Amino acid sequence: MNPPTTPDVLVVGGGIGGLAAAFALARKGLGVRVLERAKEFGEVGAGLQLAPNCTRILADYGLLDEARELGVVPAGMVMRDALDARELTRLDLRDLERRYGYPYLVIHRSDLHGIFLRACRRAGVELLTDRTVVDYEHTEHGARVVLEDGSAEHAPLVIAADGLHSVARRKLVGDEVVSSDYVAYRAAVPIERVRENGIAEHDVTVYVGPRCHFVQYALRGGEMFNQVAVFESPKAKAGEADWGTPDELDAAFEATCDTVRTGIPLMWRDRWWQMMDRDPVETWVHGRIALLGDAAHPPLQYMAQGAIMAIEDGWVLAEHVARLTDEGELPPWDAALAAYEAVRVEHCRRVQSTARAWGELWHLDGEARLQRNAVLRGRAVDDYAFTDWIYGPTALTPDQEPPMFTPVPLAGARPEEPAR
Ligand code: FAD
């Protein structure tokens, strides 16, 4: 049975993106209802990295202290070669916190999800589970969603935060997901199980190797250790339907250094994540239906910005709704949605395309790998040219969006056009 009242906003999907958007709008005084397909709210997976562009928003929401308590603030982010374990480059995360004003922290997905779930409850968001949305329709004053049981709900604004395989995206955009032929295995284990493996307990470490990489960091106040193993699947390259299986995991990391190899047997083997994204699209707003989070801009995870972008989306939309609404008046939804789309589409396009390029760089082999290593080793530890455009304050308008890093031109050469 549907609740009797019509909310201001219906949010489809109660993942991190949907809950964060619901909270952002509810704290501005709007009535928000979340429709989640699963029987219970929750998150599958292990750790998440939250860069300062996200922790800045958590601070604005009054949720940063809770996130700090449940997570870990690592000392450094270190990239190493997966074959010989040599350090390639490093970010000093304490210095990074001074530069951007907010910490870089890592947290269990379910802890971050729980933080938003509790915040939504406190803010009065209606949280409904076991509601699968199968269709979306435009109405005269908003939009309608049709549920699997044949019932329907409507609101002046519908946010589709239903993830990579979004029903709304299929209906409104109609594009296909793009397979990278890479697959991720995850694990979060008690830290005692890995202490003898040569781990760097206080760092986020990324080992980059030919067609594979391996990520490690501590979670839950340092009690747990998170590992992500990612590799290119030969079966996927050969066009086989069943790809990314555990036998491929073992083979992919055979030639890697000791710390990586000793981590592989600890990976969960009953579940793996085939890595897919979508080509960026320019239109996320269709009438009063707005795509948000992975439904709008699913990235490959190499920039660790997917959940962050989803959280930024909700913050930006809510800021515009509040800014444009006169006291006692209904929000000018179309203007707020236009402002949301104007700034978020280009930022997320940059992250999506940079993530693809980043993946190629990480997975180089042969001479190209050696050249990459030489370039990365030459980077000064305090060179933030590659991170300012991501970790700085989230832009509310296109003119606030910082330029991406552009290489220093050679003497006499014409300056390059900024990357688009
Ligand atoms: P989802 O998490 O997919 O949530 C969608 C929700 O909608 C789900 O609850 C689902 O049940 C519900 N739903 C779906 N269909 C329907 C329907 N028809 N009706 C009702 N409900 C529906 N991001 C980071 O920021 N930092 C990281 O370090 C990071 N690491 C990653 C590591 C890996 C290996 C991977 C795979 C991803 C990583 N990401 C990271 C990306 C991040 O996980 C995603 O971008 C983020 O979770 C997307 O959130 P979302 O809420 O948009 O979508």
Tab-separated table of N, CA and C in Angstrom, residues 179-278:
chain	number	residue	atom	x	y	z
A	179	SER	N	31.718	-2.616	-21.431
A	179	SER	CA	32.562	-3.506	-20.626
A	179	SER	C	34.025	-3.164	-20.840
A	180	SER	N	34.800	-3.132	-19.745
A	180	SER	CA	36.237	-2.869	-19.867
A	180	SER	C	37.018	-4.171	-19.981
A	181	ASP	N	36.334	-5.304	-19.824
A	181	ASP	CA	36.969	-6.638	-19.792
A	181	ASP	C	37.836	-6.819	-18.539
A	182	TYR	N	37.728	-5.881	-17.595
A	182	TYR	CA	38.416	-6.025	-16.311
A	182	TYR	C	37.404	-6.442	-15.251
A	183	VAL	N	37.916	-7.119	-14.228
A	183	VAL	CA	37.040	-7.596	-13.158
A	183	VAL	C	37.697	-7.290	-11.814
A	184	ALA	N	36.867	-7.023	-10.794
A	184	ALA	CA	37.404	-6.715	-9.450
A	184	ALA	C	36.998	-7.801	-8.462
A	185	TYR	N	37.958	-8.212	-7.666
A	185	TYR	CA	37.690	-9.056	-6.495
A	185	TYR	C	37.948	-8.196	-5.262
A	186	ARG	N	37.149	-8.435	-4.237
A	186	ARG	CA	37.314	-7.629	-3.023
A	186	ARG	C	37.489	-8.531	-1.813
A	187	ALA	N	37.998	-7.964	-0.735
A	187	ALA	CA	38.060	-8.672	0.547
A	187	ALA	C	38.282	-7.652	1.651
A	188	ALA	N	37.654	-7.875	2.783
A	188	ALA	CA	37.969	-7.105	3.995
A	188	ALA	C	38.176	-8.150	5.087
A	189	VAL	N	39.390	-8.205	5.635
A	189	VAL	CA	39.740	-9.258	6.598
A	189	VAL	C	40.296	-8.620	7.866
A	190	PRO	N	40.256	-9.343	9.000
A	190	PRO	CA	40.904	-8.801	10.206
A	190	PRO	C	42.368	-8.520	9.908
A	191	ILE	N	42.862	-7.407	10.419
A	191	ILE	CA	44.223	-6.976	10.037
A	191	ILE	C	45.285	-7.994	10.459
A	192	GLU	N	45.009	-8.768	11.529
A	192	GLU	CA	45.993	-9.766	11.976
A	192	GLU	C	46.327	-10.755	10.861
A	193	ARG	N	45.380	-10.977	9.967
A	193	ARG	CA	45.600	-11.991	8.922
A	193	ARG	C	46.592	-11.532	7.856
A	194	VAL	N	46.898	-10.235	7.821
A	194	VAL	CA	47.791	-9.754	6.755
A	194	VAL	C	49.074	-9.103	7.288
A	195	ARG	N	49.193	-8.987	8.613
A	195	ARG	CA	50.344	-8.269	9.192
A	195	ARG	C	51.683	-8.825	8.720
A	196	GLU	N	51.739	-10.134	8.462
A	196	GLU	CA	53.007	-10.764	8.049
A	196	GLU	C	53.266	-10.631	6.547
A	197	ASN	N	52.333	-9.979	5.820
A	197	ASN	CA	52.438	-9.960	4.351
A	197	ASN	C	53.232	-8.786	3.797
A	198	GLY	N	53.875	-8.019	4.651
A	198	GLY	CA	54.644	-6.864	4.159
A	198	GLY	C	53.761	-5.684	3.808
A	199	ILE	N	52.612	-5.579	4.477
A	199	ILE	CA	51.677	-4.493	4.154
A	199	ILE	C	52.133	-3.171	4.778
A	200	ALA	N	51.667	-2.069	4.201
A	200	ALA	CA	51.875	-0.746	4.803
A	200	ALA	C	50.552	-0.377	5.464
A	201	GLU	N	50.480	-0.604	6.763
A	201	GLU	CA	49.229	-0.505	7.502
A	201	GLU	C	48.599	0.885	7.469
A	202	HIS	N	49.459	1.922	7.378
A	202	HIS	CA	48.948	3.285	7.523
A	202	HIS	C	48.768	4.017	6.193
A	203	ASP	N	48.987	3.309	5.096
A	203	ASP	CA	48.861	3.936	3.777
A	203	ASP	C	47.737	3.296	2.967
A	204	VAL	N	47.265	4.043	1.971
A	204	VAL	CA	46.528	3.429	0.873
A	204	VAL	C	47.595	3.088	-0.159
A	205	THR	N	47.733	1.819	-0.492
A	205	THR	CA	48.759	1.429	-1.466
A	205	THR	C	48.090	0.860	-2.711
A	206	VAL	N	48.551	1.341	-3.850
A	206	VAL	CA	48.057	0.828	-5.132
A	206	VAL	C	49.249	0.243	-5.873
A	207	TYR	N	49.216	-1.052	-6.115
A	207	TYR	CA	50.245	-1.710	-6.921
A	207	TYR	C	49.737	-1.770	-8.353
A	208	VAL	N	50.478	-1.136	-9.285
A	208	VAL	CA	50.025	-1.142	-10.681
A	208	VAL	C	50.903	-2.083	-11.493
A	209	GLY	N	50.268	-2.942	-12.281
A	209	GLY	CA	51.047	-3.925	-13.044
A	209	GLY	C	50.421	-4.187	-14.396
A	210	PRO	N	51.115	-4.984	-15.219
A	210	PRO	CA	50.588	-5.289	-16.550
A	210	PRO	C	49.207	-5.950	-16.471
A	211	ARG	N	48.220	-5.278	-16.975
A	211	ARG	CA	46.828	-5.781	-17.036
A	211	ARG	C	46.250	-6.139	-15.656
A	212	CYS	N	46.826	-5.561	-14.606
A	212	CYS	CA	46.274	-5.847	-13.272
A	212	CYS	C	46.660	-4.733	-12.296
A	213	HIS	N	45.907	-4.600	-11.223
A	213	HIS	CA	46.371	-3.773	-10.107
A	213	HIS	C	45.755	-4.280	-8.813
A	214	PHE	N	46.327	-3.820	-7.709
A	214	PHE	CA	45.953	-4.349	-6.403
A	214	PHE	C	45.953	-3.184	-5.414
A	215	VAL	N	44.873	-3.021	-4.679
A	215	VAL	CA	44.740	-1.886	-3.751
A	215	VAL	C	44.633	-2.433	-2.321
A	216	GLN	N	45.293	-1.759	-1.385
A	216	GLN	CA	45.228	-2.182	0.024
A	216	GLN	C	45.079	-0.968	0.941
A	217	TYR	N	44.224	-1.063	1.932
A	217	TYR	CA	44.206	-0.063	3.008
A	217	TYR	C	43.429	-0.593	4.207
A	218	ALA	N	43.736	-0.015	5.366
A	218	ALA	CA	43.070	-0.439	6.600
A	218	ALA	C	41.696	0.223	6.697
A	219	LEU	N	40.783	-0.438	7.411
A	219	LEU	CA	39.417	0.063	7.596
A	219	LEU	C	39.033	-0.027	9.069
A	220	ARG	N	37.898	0.544	9.418
A	220	ARG	CA	37.312	0.427	10.772
A	220	ARG	C	38.348	0.652	11.868
A	221	GLY	N	38.882	1.864	11.912
A	221	GLY	CA	39.838	2.225	12.963
A	221	GLY	C	41.093	1.381	12.921
A	222	GLY	N	41.375	0.744	11.786
A	222	GLY	CA	42.594	-0.058	11.643
A	222	GLY	C	42.411	-1.512	12.016
A	223	GLU	N	41.194	-1.922	12.380
A	223	GLU	CA	40.981	-3.326	12.774
A	223	GLU	C	40.870	-4.252	11.573
A	224	MET	N	40.396	-3.715	10.443
A	224	MET	CA	40.205	-4.549	9.254
A	224	MET	C	41.139	-4.079	8.150
A	225	PHE	N	41.349	-4.956	7.181
A	225	PHE	CA	42.198	-4.595	6.049
A	225	PHE	C	41.444	-4.884	4.765
A	226	ASN	N	41.379	-3.861	3.916
A	226	ASN	CA	40.625	-3.946	2.663
A	226	ASN	C	41.574	-4.234	1.511
A	227	GLN	N	41.186	-5.143	0.636
A	227	GLN	CA	42.003	-5.417	-0.555
A	227	GLN	C	41.089	-5.472	-1.780
A	228	VAL	N	41.563	-4.901	-2.871
A	228	VAL	CA	40.837	-4.989	-4.144
A	228	VAL	C	41.834	-5.467	-5.196
A	229	ALA	N	41.498	-6.555	-5.871
A	229	ALA	CA	42.362	-7.097	-6.930
A	229	ALA	C	41.618	-6.965	-8.253
A	230	VAL	N	42.234	-6.286	-9.201
A	230	VAL	CA	41.565	-6.003	-10.478
A	230	VAL	C	42.459	-6.495	-11.617
A	231	PHE	N	41.861	-7.173	-12.589
A	231	PHE	CA	42.687	-7.668	-13.701
A	231	PHE	C	41.857	-7.794	-14.972
A	232	GLU	N	42.584	-7.845	-16.094
A	232	GLU	CA	41.920	-8.039	-17.386
A	232	GLU	C	41.651	-9.533	-17.567
A	233	SER	N	40.440	-9.844	-17.973
A	233	SER	CA	40.054	-11.246	-18.093
A	233	SER	C	40.318	-11.767	-19.506
A	234	PRO	N	41.210	-12.768	-19.639
A	234	PRO	CA	41.417	-13.363	-20.973
A	234	PRO	C	40.113	-13.940	-21.540
A	235	LYS	N	39.264	-14.484	-20.672
A	235	LYS	CA	37.990	-15.042	-21.166
A	235	LYS	C	37.104	-13.942	-21.747
A	236	ALA	N	37.123	-12.759	-21.114
A	236	ALA	CA	36.333	-11.643	-21.654
A	236	ALA	C	36.878	-11.227	-23.013
A	237	LYS	N	38.211	-11.174	-23.116
A	237	LYS	CA	38.831	-10.787	-24.397
A	237	LYS	C	38.467	-11.792	-25.496
A	238	ALA	N	38.310	-13.073	-25.077
A	238	ALA	CA	37.979	-14.116	-26.061
A	238	ALA	C	36.475	-14.171	-26.343
A	239	GLY	N	35.716	-13.311	-25.705
A	239	GLY	CA	34.282	-13.243	-25.971
A	239	GLY	C	33.454	-14.275	-25.220
A	240	GLU	N	34.040	-14.936	-24.208
A	240	GLU	CA	33.268	-15.926	-23.438
A	240	GLU	C	32.286	-15.223	-22.508
A	241	ALA	N	31.134	-15.850	-22.310
A	241	ALA	CA	30.097	-15.210	-21.499
A	241	ALA	C	30.456	-15.236	-20.008
A	242	ASP	N	31.041	-16.344	-19.555
A	242	ASP	CA	31.324	-16.520	-18.133
A	242	ASP	C	32.777	-16.117	-17.875
A	243	TRP	N	32.980	-14.839	-17.525
A	243	TRP	CA	34.373	-14.376	-17.414
A	243	TRP	C	34.652	-13.751	-16.058
A	244	GLY	N	35.964	-13.674	-15.758
A	244	GLY	CA	36.372	-13.086	-14.482
A	244	GLY	C	36.357	-14.088	-13.343
A	245	THR	N	36.372	-15.374	-13.670
A	245	THR	CA	36.240	-16.447	-12.667
A	245	THR	C	37.525	-16.579	-11.823
A	246	PRO	N	37.433	-17.227	-10.639
A	246	PRO	CA	38.588	-17.270	-9.724
A	246	PRO	C	39.857	-17.872	-10.310
A	247	ASP	N	39.753	-18.826	-11.245
A	247	ASP	CA	40.976	-19.370	-11.855
A	247	ASP	C	41.738	-18.258	-12.584
A	248	GLU	N	41.001	-17.314	-13.157
A	248	GLU	CA	41.652	-16.194	-13.842
A	248	GLU	C	42.337	-15.264	-12.846
A	249	LEU	N	41.738	-15.129	-11.664
A	249	LEU	CA	42.337	-14.271	-10.620
A	249	LEU	C	43.744	-14.758	-10.286
A	250	ASP	N	43.862	-16.046	-10.005
A	250	ASP	CA	45.169	-16.579	-9.611
A	250	ASP	C	46.198	-16.386	-10.717
A	251	ALA	N	45.810	-16.683	-11.946
A	251	ALA	CA	46.749	-16.570	-13.071
A	251	ALA	C	47.195	-15.119	-13.276
A	252	ALA	N	46.265	-14.182	-13.092
A	252	ALA	CA	46.565	-12.774	-13.396
A	252	ALA	C	47.647	-12.204	-12.488
A	253	PHE	N	47.764	-12.722	-11.261
A	253	PHE	CA	48.703	-12.133	-10.300
A	253	PHE	C	49.943	-13.012	-10.063
A	254	GLU	N	50.095	-14.056	-10.876
A	254	GLU	CA	51.197	-15.003	-10.691
A	254	GLU	C	52.577	-14.332	-10.658
A	255	ALA	N	52.766	-13.336	-11.523
A	255	ALA	CA	54.122	-12.753	-11.658
A	255	ALA	C	54.338	-11.539	-10.761
A	256	THR	N	53.416	-11.238	-9.875
A	256	THR	CA	53.527	-10.007	-9.079
A	256	THR	C	54.429	-10.219	-7.849
A	257	CYS	N	54.743	-9.109	-7.164
A	257	CYS	CA	55.657	-9.145	-6.020
A	257	CYS	C	55.026	-9.897	-4.833
A	258	ASP	N	55.832	-10.186	-3.830
A	258	ASP	CA	55.397	-11.033	-2.708
A	258	ASP	C	54.164	-10.490	-1.997
A	259	THR	N	54.161	-9.169	-1.703
A	259	THR	CA	53.044	-8.611	-0.926
A	259	THR	C	51.727	-8.786	-1.673
A	260	VAL	N	51.764	-8.606	-2.979
A	260	VAL	CA	50.530	-8.772	-3.759
A	260	VAL	C	50.143	-10.248	-3.788
A	261	ARG	N	51.090	-11.102	-4.116
A	261	ARG	CA	50.747	-12.532	-4.254
A	261	ARG	C	50.211	-13.122	-2.961
A	262	THR	N	50.786	-12.705	-1.820
A	262	THR	CA	50.298	-13.272	-0.555
A	262	THR	C	48.904	-12.730	-0.208
A	263	GLY	N	48.527	-11.621	-0.826
A	263	GLY	CA	47.181	-11.080	-0.576
A	263	GLY	C	46.091	-11.779	-1.376
A	264	ILE	N	46.444	-12.370	-2.500
A	264	ILE	CA	45.433	-12.921	-3.416
A	264	ILE	C	44.600	-14.062	-2.807
A	265	PRO	N	45.212	-15.003	-2.071
A	265	PRO	CA	44.375	-16.090	-1.514
A	265	PRO	C	43.306	-15.595	-0.538
A	266	LEU	N	43.433	-14.354	-0.052
A	266	LEU	CA	42.439	-13.844	0.908
A	266	LEU	C	41.218	-13.217	0.221
A	267	MET	N	41.265	-13.085	-1.093
A	267	MET	CA	40.151	-12.413	-1.776
A	267	MET	C	38.882	-13.279	-1.683
A	268	TRP	N	37.720	-12.591	-1.551
A	268	TRP	CA	36.451	-13.342	-1.577
A	268	TRP	C	36.309	-13.966	-2.958
A	269	ARG	N	35.963	-15.241	-3.013
A	269	ARG	CA	35.906	-15.930	-4.304
A	269	ARG	C	34.489	-16.296	-4.731
A	270	ASP	N	33.528	-15.935	-3.916
A	270	ASP	CA	32.144	-16.293	-4.281
A	270	ASP	C	31.438	-15.146	-5.004
A	271	ARG	N	32.133	-14.011	-5.170
A	271	ARG	CA	31.498	-12.890	-5.835
A	271	ARG	C	32.573	-12.007	-6.461
A	272	TRP	N	32.341	-11.546	-7.675
A	272	TRP	CA	33.285	-10.632	-8.316
A	272	TRP	C	32.507	-9.617	-9.124
A	273	TRP	N	33.175	-8.503	-9.438
A	273	TRP	CA	32.506	-7.364	-10.074
A	273	TRP	C	33.124	-7.106	-11.446
A	274	GLN	N	32.375	-7.371	-12.492
A	274	GLN	CA	32.862	-7.063	-13.840
A	274	GLN	C	32.835	-5.540	-14.001
A	275	MET	N	33.928	-4.971	-14.426
A	275	MET	CA	34.058	-3.518	-14.423
A	275	MET	C	33.480	-2.917	-15.708
A	276	MET	N	32.439	-2.134	-15.525
A	276	MET	CA	31.759	-1.530	-16.671
A	276	MET	C	31.523	-0.050	-16.407
A	277	ASP	N	31.473	0.724	-17.467
A	277	ASP	CA	31.030	2.107	-17.326
A	277	ASP	C	30.097	2.411	-18.490
A	278	ARG	N	29.835	3.655	-18.733
A	278	ARG	CA	29.058	4.063	-19.905
A	278	ARG	C	29.756	5.262	-20.522
